[in-house]
PDB file of C-alpha atoms in Angstrom:
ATOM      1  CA  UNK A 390     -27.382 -55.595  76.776  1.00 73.00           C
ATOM      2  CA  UNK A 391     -30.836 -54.160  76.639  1.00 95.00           C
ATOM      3  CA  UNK A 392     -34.345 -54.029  77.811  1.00 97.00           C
ATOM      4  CA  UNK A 393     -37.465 -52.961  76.429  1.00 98.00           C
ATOM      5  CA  UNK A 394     -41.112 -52.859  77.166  1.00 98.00           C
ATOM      6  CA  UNK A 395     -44.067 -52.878  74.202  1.00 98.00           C
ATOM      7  CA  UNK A 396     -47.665 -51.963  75.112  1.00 98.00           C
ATOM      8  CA  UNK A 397     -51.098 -51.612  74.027  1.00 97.00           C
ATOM      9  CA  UNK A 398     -53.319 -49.152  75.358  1.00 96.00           C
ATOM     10  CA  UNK A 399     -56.789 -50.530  75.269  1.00 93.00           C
ATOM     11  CA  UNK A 400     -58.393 -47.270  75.466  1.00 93.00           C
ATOM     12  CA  UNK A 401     -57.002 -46.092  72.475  1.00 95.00           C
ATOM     13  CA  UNK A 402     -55.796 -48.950  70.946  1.00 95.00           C
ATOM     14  CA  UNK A 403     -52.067 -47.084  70.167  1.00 97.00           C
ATOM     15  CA  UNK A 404     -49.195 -48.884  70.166  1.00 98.00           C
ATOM     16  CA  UNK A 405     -46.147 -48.375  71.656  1.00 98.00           C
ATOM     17  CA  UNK A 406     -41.791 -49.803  71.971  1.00 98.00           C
ATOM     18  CA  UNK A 407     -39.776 -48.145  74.624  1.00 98.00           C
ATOM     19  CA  UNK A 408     -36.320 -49.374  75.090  1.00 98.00           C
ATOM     20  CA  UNK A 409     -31.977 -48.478  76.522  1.00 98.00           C
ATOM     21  CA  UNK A 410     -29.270 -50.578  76.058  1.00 97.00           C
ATOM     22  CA  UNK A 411     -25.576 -49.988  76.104  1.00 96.00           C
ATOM     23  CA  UNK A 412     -25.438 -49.884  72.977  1.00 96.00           C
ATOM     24  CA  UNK A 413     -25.287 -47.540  70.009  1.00 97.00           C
ATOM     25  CA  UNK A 414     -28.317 -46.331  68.281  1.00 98.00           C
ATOM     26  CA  UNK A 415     -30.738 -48.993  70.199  1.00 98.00           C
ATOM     27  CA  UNK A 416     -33.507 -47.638  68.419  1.00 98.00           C
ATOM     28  CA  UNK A 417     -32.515 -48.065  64.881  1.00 98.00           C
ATOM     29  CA  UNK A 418     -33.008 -51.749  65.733  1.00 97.00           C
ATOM     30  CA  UNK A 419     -35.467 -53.129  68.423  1.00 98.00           C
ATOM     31  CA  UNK A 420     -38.768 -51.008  67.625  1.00 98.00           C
ATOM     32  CA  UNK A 421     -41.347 -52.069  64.902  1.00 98.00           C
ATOM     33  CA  UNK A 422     -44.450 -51.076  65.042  1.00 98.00           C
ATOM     34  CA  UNK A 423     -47.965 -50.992  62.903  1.00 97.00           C
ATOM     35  CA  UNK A 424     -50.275 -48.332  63.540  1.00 95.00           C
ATOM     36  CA  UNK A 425     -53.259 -49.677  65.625  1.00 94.00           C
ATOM     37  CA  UNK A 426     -51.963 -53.381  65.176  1.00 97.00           C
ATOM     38  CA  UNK A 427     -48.641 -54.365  66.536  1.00 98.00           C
ATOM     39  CA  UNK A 428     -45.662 -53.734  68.152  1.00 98.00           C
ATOM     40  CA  UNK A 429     -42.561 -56.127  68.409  1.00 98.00           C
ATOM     41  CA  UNK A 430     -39.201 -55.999  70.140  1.00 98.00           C
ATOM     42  CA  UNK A 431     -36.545 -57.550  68.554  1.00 98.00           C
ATOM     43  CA  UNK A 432     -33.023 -57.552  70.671  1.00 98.00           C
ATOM     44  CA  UNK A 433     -30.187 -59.912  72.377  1.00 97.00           C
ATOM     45  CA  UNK A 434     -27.954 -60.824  69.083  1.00 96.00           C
ATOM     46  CA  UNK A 435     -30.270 -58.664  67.742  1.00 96.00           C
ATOM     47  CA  UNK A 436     -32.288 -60.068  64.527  1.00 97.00           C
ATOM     48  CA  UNK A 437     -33.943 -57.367  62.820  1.00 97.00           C
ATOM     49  CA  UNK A 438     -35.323 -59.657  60.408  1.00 98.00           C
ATOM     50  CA  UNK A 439     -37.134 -61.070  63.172  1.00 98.00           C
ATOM     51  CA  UNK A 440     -38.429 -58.064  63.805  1.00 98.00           C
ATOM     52  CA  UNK A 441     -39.465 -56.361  60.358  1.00 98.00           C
ATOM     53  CA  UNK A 442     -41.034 -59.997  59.551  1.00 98.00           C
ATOM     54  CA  UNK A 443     -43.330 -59.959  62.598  1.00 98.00           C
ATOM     55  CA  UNK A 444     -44.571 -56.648  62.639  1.00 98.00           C
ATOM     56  CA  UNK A 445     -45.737 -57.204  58.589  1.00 97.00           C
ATOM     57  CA  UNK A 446     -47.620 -60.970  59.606  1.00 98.00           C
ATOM     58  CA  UNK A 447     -48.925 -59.618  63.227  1.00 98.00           C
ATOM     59  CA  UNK A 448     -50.566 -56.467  61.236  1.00 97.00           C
ATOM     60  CA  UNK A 449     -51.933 -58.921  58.877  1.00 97.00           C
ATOM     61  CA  UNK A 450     -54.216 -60.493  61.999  1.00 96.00           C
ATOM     62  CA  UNK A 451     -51.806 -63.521  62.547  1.00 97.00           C
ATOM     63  CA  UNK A 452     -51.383 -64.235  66.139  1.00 97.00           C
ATOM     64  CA  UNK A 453     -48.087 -63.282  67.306  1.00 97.00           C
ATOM     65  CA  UNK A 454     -47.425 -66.873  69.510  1.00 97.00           C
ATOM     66  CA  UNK A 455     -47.749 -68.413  65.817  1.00 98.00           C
ATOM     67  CA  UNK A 456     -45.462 -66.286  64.414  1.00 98.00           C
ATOM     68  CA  UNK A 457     -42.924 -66.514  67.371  1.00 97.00           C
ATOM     69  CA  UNK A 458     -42.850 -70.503  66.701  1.00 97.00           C
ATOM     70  CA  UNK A 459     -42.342 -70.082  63.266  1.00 98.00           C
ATOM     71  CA  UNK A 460     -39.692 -67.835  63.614  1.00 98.00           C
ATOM     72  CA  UNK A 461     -37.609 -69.619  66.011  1.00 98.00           C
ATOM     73  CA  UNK A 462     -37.966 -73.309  64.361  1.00 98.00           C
ATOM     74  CA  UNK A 463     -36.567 -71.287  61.448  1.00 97.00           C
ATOM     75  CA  UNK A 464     -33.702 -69.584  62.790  1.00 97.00           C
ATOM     76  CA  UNK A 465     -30.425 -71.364  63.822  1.00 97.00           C
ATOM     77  CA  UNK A 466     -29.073 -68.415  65.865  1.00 97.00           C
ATOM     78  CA  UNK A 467     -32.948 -68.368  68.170  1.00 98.00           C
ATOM     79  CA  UNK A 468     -30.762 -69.221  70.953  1.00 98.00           C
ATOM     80  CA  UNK A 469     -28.997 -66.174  71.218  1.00 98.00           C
ATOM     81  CA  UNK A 470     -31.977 -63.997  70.160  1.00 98.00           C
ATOM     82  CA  UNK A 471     -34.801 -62.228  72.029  1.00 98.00           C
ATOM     83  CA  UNK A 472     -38.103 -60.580  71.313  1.00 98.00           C
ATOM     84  CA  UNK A 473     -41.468 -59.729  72.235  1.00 98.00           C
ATOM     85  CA  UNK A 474     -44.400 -59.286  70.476  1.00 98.00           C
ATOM     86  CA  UNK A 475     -48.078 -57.900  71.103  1.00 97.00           C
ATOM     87  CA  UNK A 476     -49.932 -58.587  68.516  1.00 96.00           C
ATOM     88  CA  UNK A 477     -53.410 -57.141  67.060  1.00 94.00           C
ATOM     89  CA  UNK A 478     -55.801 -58.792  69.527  1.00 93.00           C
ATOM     90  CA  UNK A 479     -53.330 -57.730  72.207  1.00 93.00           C
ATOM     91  CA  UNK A 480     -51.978 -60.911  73.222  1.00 96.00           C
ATOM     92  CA  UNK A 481     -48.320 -61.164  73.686  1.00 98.00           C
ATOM     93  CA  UNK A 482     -45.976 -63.565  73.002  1.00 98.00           C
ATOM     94  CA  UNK A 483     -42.158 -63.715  73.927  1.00 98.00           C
ATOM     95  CA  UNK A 484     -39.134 -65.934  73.657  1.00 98.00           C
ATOM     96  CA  UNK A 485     -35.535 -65.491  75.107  1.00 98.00           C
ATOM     97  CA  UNK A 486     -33.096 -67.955  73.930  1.00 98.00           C
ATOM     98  CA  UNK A 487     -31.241 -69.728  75.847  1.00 97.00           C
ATOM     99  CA  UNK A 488     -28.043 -68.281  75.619  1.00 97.00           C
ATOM    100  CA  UNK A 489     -28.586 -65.008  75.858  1.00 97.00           C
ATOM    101  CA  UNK A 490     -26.601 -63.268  78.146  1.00 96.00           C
ATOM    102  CA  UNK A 491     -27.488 -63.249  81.734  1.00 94.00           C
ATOM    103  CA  UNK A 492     -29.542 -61.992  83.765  1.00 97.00           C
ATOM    104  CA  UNK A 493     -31.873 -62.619  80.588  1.00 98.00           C
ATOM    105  CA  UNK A 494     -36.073 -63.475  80.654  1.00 98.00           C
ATOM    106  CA  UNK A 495     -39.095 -61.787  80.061  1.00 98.00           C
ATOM    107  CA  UNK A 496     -42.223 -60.990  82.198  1.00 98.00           C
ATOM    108  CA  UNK A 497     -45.784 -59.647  80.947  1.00 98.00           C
ATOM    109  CA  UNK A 498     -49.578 -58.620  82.170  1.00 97.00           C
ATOM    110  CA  UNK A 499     -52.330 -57.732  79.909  1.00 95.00           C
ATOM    111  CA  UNK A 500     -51.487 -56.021  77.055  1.00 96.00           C
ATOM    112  CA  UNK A 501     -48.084 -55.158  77.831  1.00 98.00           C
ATOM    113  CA  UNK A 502     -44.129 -57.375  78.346  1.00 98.00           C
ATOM    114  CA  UNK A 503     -40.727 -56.666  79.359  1.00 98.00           C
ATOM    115  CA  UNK A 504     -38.023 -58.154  78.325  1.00 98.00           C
ATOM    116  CA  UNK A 505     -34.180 -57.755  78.692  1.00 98.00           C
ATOM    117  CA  UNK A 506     -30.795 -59.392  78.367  1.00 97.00           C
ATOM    118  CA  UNK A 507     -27.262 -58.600  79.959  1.00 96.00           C
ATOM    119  CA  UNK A 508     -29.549 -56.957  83.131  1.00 97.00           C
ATOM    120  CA  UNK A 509     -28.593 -56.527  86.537  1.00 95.00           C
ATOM    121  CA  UNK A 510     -30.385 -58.633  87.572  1.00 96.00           C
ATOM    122  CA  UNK A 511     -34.765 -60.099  87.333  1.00 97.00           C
ATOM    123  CA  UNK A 512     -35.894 -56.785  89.383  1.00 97.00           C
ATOM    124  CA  UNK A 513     -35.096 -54.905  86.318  1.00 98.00           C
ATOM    125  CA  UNK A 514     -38.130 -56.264  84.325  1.00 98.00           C
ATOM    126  CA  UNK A 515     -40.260 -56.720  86.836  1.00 98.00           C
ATOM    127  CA  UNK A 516     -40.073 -53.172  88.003  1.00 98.00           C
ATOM    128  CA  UNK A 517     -40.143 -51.861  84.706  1.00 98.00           C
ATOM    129  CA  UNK A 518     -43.628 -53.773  84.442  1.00 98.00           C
ATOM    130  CA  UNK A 519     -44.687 -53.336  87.940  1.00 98.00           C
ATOM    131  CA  UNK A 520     -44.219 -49.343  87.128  1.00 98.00           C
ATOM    132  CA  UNK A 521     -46.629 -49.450  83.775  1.00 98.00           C
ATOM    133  CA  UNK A 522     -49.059 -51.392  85.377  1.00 98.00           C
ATOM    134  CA  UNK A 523     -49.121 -49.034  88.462  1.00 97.00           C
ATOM    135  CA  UNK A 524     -50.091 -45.747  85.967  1.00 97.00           C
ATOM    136  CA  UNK A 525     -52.622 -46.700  84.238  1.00 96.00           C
ATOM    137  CA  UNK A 526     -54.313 -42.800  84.707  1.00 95.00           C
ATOM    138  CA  UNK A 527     -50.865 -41.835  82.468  1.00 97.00           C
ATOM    139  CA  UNK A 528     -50.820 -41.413  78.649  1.00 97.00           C
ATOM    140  CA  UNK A 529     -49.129 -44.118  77.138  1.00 98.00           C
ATOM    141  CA  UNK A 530     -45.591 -42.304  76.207  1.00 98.00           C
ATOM    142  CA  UNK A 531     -45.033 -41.423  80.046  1.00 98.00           C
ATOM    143  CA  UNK A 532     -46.490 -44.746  80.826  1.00 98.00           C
ATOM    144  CA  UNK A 533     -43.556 -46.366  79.150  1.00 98.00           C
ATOM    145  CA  UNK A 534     -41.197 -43.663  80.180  1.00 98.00           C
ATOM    146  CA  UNK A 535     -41.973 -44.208  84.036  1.00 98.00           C
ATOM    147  CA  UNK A 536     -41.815 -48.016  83.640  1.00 98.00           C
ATOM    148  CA  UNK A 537     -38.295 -47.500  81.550  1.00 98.00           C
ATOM    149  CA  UNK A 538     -36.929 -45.322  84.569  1.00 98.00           C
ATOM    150  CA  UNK A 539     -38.019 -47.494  87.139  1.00 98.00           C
ATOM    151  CA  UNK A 540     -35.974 -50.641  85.229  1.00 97.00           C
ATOM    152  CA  UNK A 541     -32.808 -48.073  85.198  1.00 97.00           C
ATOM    153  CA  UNK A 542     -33.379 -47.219  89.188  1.00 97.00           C
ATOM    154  CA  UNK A 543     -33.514 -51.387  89.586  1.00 96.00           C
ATOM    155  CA  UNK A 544     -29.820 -51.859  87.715  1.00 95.00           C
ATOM    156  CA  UNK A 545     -31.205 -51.683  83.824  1.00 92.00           C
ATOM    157  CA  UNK A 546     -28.193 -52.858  81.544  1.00 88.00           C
ATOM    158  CA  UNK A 547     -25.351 -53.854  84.066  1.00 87.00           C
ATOM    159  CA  UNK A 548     -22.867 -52.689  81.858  1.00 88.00           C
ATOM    160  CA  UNK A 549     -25.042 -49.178  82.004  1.00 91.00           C
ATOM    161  CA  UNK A 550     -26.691 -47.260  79.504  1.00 95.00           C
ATOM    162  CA  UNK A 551     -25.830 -45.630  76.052  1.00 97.00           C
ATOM    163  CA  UNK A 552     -28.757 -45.521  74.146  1.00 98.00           C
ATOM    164  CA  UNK A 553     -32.381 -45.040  74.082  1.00 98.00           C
ATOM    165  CA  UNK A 554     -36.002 -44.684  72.275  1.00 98.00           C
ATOM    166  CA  UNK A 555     -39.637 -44.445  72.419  1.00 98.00           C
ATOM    167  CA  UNK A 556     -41.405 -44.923  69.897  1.00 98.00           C
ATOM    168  CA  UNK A 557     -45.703 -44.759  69.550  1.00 98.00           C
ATOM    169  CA  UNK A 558     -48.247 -46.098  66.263  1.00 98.00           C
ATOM    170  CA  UNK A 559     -51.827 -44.424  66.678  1.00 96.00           C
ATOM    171  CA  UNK A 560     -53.919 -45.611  63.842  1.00 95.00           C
ATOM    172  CA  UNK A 561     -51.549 -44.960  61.100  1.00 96.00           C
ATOM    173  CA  UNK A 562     -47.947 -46.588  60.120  1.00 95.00           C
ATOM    174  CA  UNK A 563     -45.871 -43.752  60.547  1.00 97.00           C
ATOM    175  CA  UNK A 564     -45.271 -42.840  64.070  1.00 97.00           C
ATOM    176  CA  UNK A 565     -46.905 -40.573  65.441  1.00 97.00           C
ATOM    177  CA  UNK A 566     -43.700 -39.946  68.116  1.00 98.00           C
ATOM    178  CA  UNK A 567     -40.577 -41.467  67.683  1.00 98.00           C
ATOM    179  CA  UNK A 568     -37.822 -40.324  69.709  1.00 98.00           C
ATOM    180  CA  UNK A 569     -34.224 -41.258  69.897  1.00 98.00           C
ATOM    181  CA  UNK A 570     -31.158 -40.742  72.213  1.00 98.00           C
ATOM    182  CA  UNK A 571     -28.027 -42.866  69.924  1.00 98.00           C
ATOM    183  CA  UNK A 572     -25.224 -42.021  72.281  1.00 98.00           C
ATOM    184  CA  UNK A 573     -26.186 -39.856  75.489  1.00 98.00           C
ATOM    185  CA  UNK A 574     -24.681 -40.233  78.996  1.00 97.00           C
ATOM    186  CA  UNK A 575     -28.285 -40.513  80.570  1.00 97.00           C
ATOM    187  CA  UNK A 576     -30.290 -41.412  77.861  1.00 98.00           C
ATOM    188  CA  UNK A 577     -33.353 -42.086  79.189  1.00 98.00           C
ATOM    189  CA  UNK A 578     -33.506 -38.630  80.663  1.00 98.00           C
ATOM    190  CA  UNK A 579     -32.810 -36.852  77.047  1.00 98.00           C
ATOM    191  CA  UNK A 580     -35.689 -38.780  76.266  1.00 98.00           C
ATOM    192  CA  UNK A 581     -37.688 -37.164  78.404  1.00 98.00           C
ATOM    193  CA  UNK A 582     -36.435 -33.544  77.142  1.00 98.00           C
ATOM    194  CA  UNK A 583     -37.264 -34.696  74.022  1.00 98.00           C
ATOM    195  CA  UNK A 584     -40.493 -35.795  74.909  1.00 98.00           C
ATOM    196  CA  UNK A 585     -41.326 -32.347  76.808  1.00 97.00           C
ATOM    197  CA  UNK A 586     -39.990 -30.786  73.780  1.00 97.00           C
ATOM    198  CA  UNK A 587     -42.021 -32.422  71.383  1.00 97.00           C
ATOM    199  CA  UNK A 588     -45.152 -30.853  73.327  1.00 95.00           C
ATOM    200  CA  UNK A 589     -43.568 -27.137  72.517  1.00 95.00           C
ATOM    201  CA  UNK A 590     -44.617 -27.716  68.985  1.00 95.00           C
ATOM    202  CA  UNK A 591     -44.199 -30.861  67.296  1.00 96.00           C
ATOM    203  CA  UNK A 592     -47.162 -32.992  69.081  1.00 95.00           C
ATOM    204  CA  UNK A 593     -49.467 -30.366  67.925  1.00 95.00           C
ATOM    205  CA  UNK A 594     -48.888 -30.629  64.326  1.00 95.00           C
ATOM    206  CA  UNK A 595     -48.759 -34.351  64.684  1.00 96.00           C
ATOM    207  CA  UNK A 596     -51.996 -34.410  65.717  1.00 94.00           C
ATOM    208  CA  UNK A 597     -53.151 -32.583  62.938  1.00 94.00           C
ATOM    209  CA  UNK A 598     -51.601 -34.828  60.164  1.00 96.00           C
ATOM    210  CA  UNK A 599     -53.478 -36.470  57.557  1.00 96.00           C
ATOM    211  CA  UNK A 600     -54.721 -40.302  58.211  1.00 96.00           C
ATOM    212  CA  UNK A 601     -56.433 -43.280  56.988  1.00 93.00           C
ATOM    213  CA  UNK A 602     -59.507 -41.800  58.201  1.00 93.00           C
ATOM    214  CA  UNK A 603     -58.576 -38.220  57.353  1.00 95.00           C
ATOM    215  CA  UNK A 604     -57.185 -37.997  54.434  1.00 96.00           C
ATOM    216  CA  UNK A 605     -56.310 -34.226  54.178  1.00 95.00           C
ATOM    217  CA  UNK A 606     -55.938 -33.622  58.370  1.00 94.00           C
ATOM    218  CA  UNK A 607     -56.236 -30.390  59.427  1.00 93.00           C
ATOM    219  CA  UNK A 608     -55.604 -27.810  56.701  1.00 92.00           C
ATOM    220  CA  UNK A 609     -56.041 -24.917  58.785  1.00 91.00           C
ATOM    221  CA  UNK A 610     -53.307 -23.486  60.887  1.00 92.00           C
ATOM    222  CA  UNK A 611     -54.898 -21.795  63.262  1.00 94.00           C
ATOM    223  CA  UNK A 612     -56.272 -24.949  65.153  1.00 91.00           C
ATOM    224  CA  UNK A 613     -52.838 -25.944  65.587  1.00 94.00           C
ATOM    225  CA  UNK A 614     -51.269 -22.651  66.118  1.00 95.00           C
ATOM    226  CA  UNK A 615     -53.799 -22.315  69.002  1.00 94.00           C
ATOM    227  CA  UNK A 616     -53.042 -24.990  70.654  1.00 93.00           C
ATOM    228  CA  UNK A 617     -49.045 -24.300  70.500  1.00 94.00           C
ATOM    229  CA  UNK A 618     -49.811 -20.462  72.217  1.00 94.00           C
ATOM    230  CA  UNK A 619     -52.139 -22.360  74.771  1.00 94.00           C
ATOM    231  CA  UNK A 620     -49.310 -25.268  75.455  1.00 93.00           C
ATOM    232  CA  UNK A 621     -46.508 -22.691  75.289  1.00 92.00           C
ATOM    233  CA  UNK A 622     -48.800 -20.006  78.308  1.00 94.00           C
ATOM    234  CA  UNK A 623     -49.018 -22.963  80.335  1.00 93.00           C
ATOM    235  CA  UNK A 624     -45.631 -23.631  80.847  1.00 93.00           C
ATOM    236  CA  UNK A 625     -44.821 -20.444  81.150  1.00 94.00           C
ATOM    237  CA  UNK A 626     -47.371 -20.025  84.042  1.00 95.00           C
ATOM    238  CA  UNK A 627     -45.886 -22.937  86.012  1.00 94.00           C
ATOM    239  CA  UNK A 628     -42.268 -21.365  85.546  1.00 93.00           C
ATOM    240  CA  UNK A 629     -41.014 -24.367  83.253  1.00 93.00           C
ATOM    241  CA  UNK A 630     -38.538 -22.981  80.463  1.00 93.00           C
ATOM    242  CA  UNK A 631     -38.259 -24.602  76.829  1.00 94.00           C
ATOM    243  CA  UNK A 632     -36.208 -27.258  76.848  1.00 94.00           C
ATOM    244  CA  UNK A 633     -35.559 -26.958  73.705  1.00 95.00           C
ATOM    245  CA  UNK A 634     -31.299 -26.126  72.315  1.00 92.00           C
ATOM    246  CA  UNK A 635     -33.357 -24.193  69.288  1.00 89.00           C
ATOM    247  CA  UNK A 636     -35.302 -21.886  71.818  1.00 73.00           C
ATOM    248  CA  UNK A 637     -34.012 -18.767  73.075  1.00 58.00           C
ATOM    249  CA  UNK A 638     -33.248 -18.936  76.577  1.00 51.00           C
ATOM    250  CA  UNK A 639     -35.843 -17.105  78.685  1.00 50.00           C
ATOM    251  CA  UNK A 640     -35.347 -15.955  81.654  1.00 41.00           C
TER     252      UNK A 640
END
């Protein structure tokens, strides 16, 4: 009933889970992620034990093909379940069981897998993969938005789509985007509202939050204000309105 694609970006080294499904609120389940460590995928009959245990042993440094075996020689219901992982060196490791619904597998290239259940059919993953790899110039949010979009235009979830999210870890454990469609007609497309929304405002101030590294961020506000005017002129200048239901509509 789902699909989903975690990546690594090796010139960053951020993290990131995009993933639709018919099914409600896809994103309160699949995604975990450590900032500048690991991301997992758990889905199928959808564990998220699986998934809240893998994320805290792959950010430890364990490598996530050990932690995949241990997992499923654990589990009596690993037949049913699904899930990738990439872990903190960047090497992935995946397992669909094998009786998760069909068309169910999982494909992968360096530093990034797909994998899906309940699809229309294998072209859905491999496009969805075939798309990331084929952006590399992209940052990694519309990386994993293209690749998402080009799974959908290849069948995606045969039963169609409910539900979506993206989700990206830069060097911290809170995300530094994590955005959510739990019951939209097209959701991967309010995704991508929400995305160009988030660059209004939101991305900016993100960028300015407190980390490991930085402990107090940016305390000034005109650094960030700055950059919202300069975001918010640019848009205007190539005719794009807000997309935003909180902005006044401009004409």
């Amino acid at each position: 009933m789902t699909y989903s694609i975690t990546a690594r970006c090796p010139e960053t080294g951020h993290y990131g889970v995009a993933v639709a499904s018919r099914f409600f609120a896809v994103g309160a389940l699949v995604p975990h992620l450590r900032g500048g460590k690991c991301a997992v995928a758990t889905q199928a009959f959808v564990s998220p034990i699986w998934g809240m245990e893998a994320v805290e042993r792959a950010a430890k440094g364990e490598a996530g093909a050990d932690i995949l075996s241990d997992l499923v020689a654990r589990d009596g219901g690993q037949h049913i379940r699904q899930i990738h992982i990439i872990d903190a060196n960047g090497h992935v490791a995946a397992h669909t069981g094998t009786d998760c619904v069909d068309w169910c597998g999982h494909v992968a290239g360096e530093g990034v897998s797909v994998a899906g259940n309940m699809l229309a059919g294998a072209a859905v993953i491999e496009d969805t993969l075939a798309a990331f790899q084929a952006h590399p110039q992209l940052p990694l949010a519309e990386r994993l938005m293209t690749a998402m979009e080009a799974g959908a235009a290849a069948g995606g979830d045969k039963r169609g789509t409910q539900s979506a999210a993206l989700v990206i870890h830069r060097s911290e454990d809170y995300p530094w985007l994590s955005l959510r469609a739990d019951d939209h007609p097209d959701p991967l497309d309010e995704i991508r509202r929400l995305y160009d929304v988030a660059y209004e405002r939101f991305a900016h101030v993100a960028n300015a939050l407190p980390t490991r590294e930085n402990f107090s961020g940016t305390t000034e506000r005109g650094a960030i204000d700055a950059a919202i005017k300069a975001a918010d002129e640019k848009r205007r200048a190539e005719g794009r309105p807000s997309r935003s239901f909180a902005t006044e509509l401009e004409t």
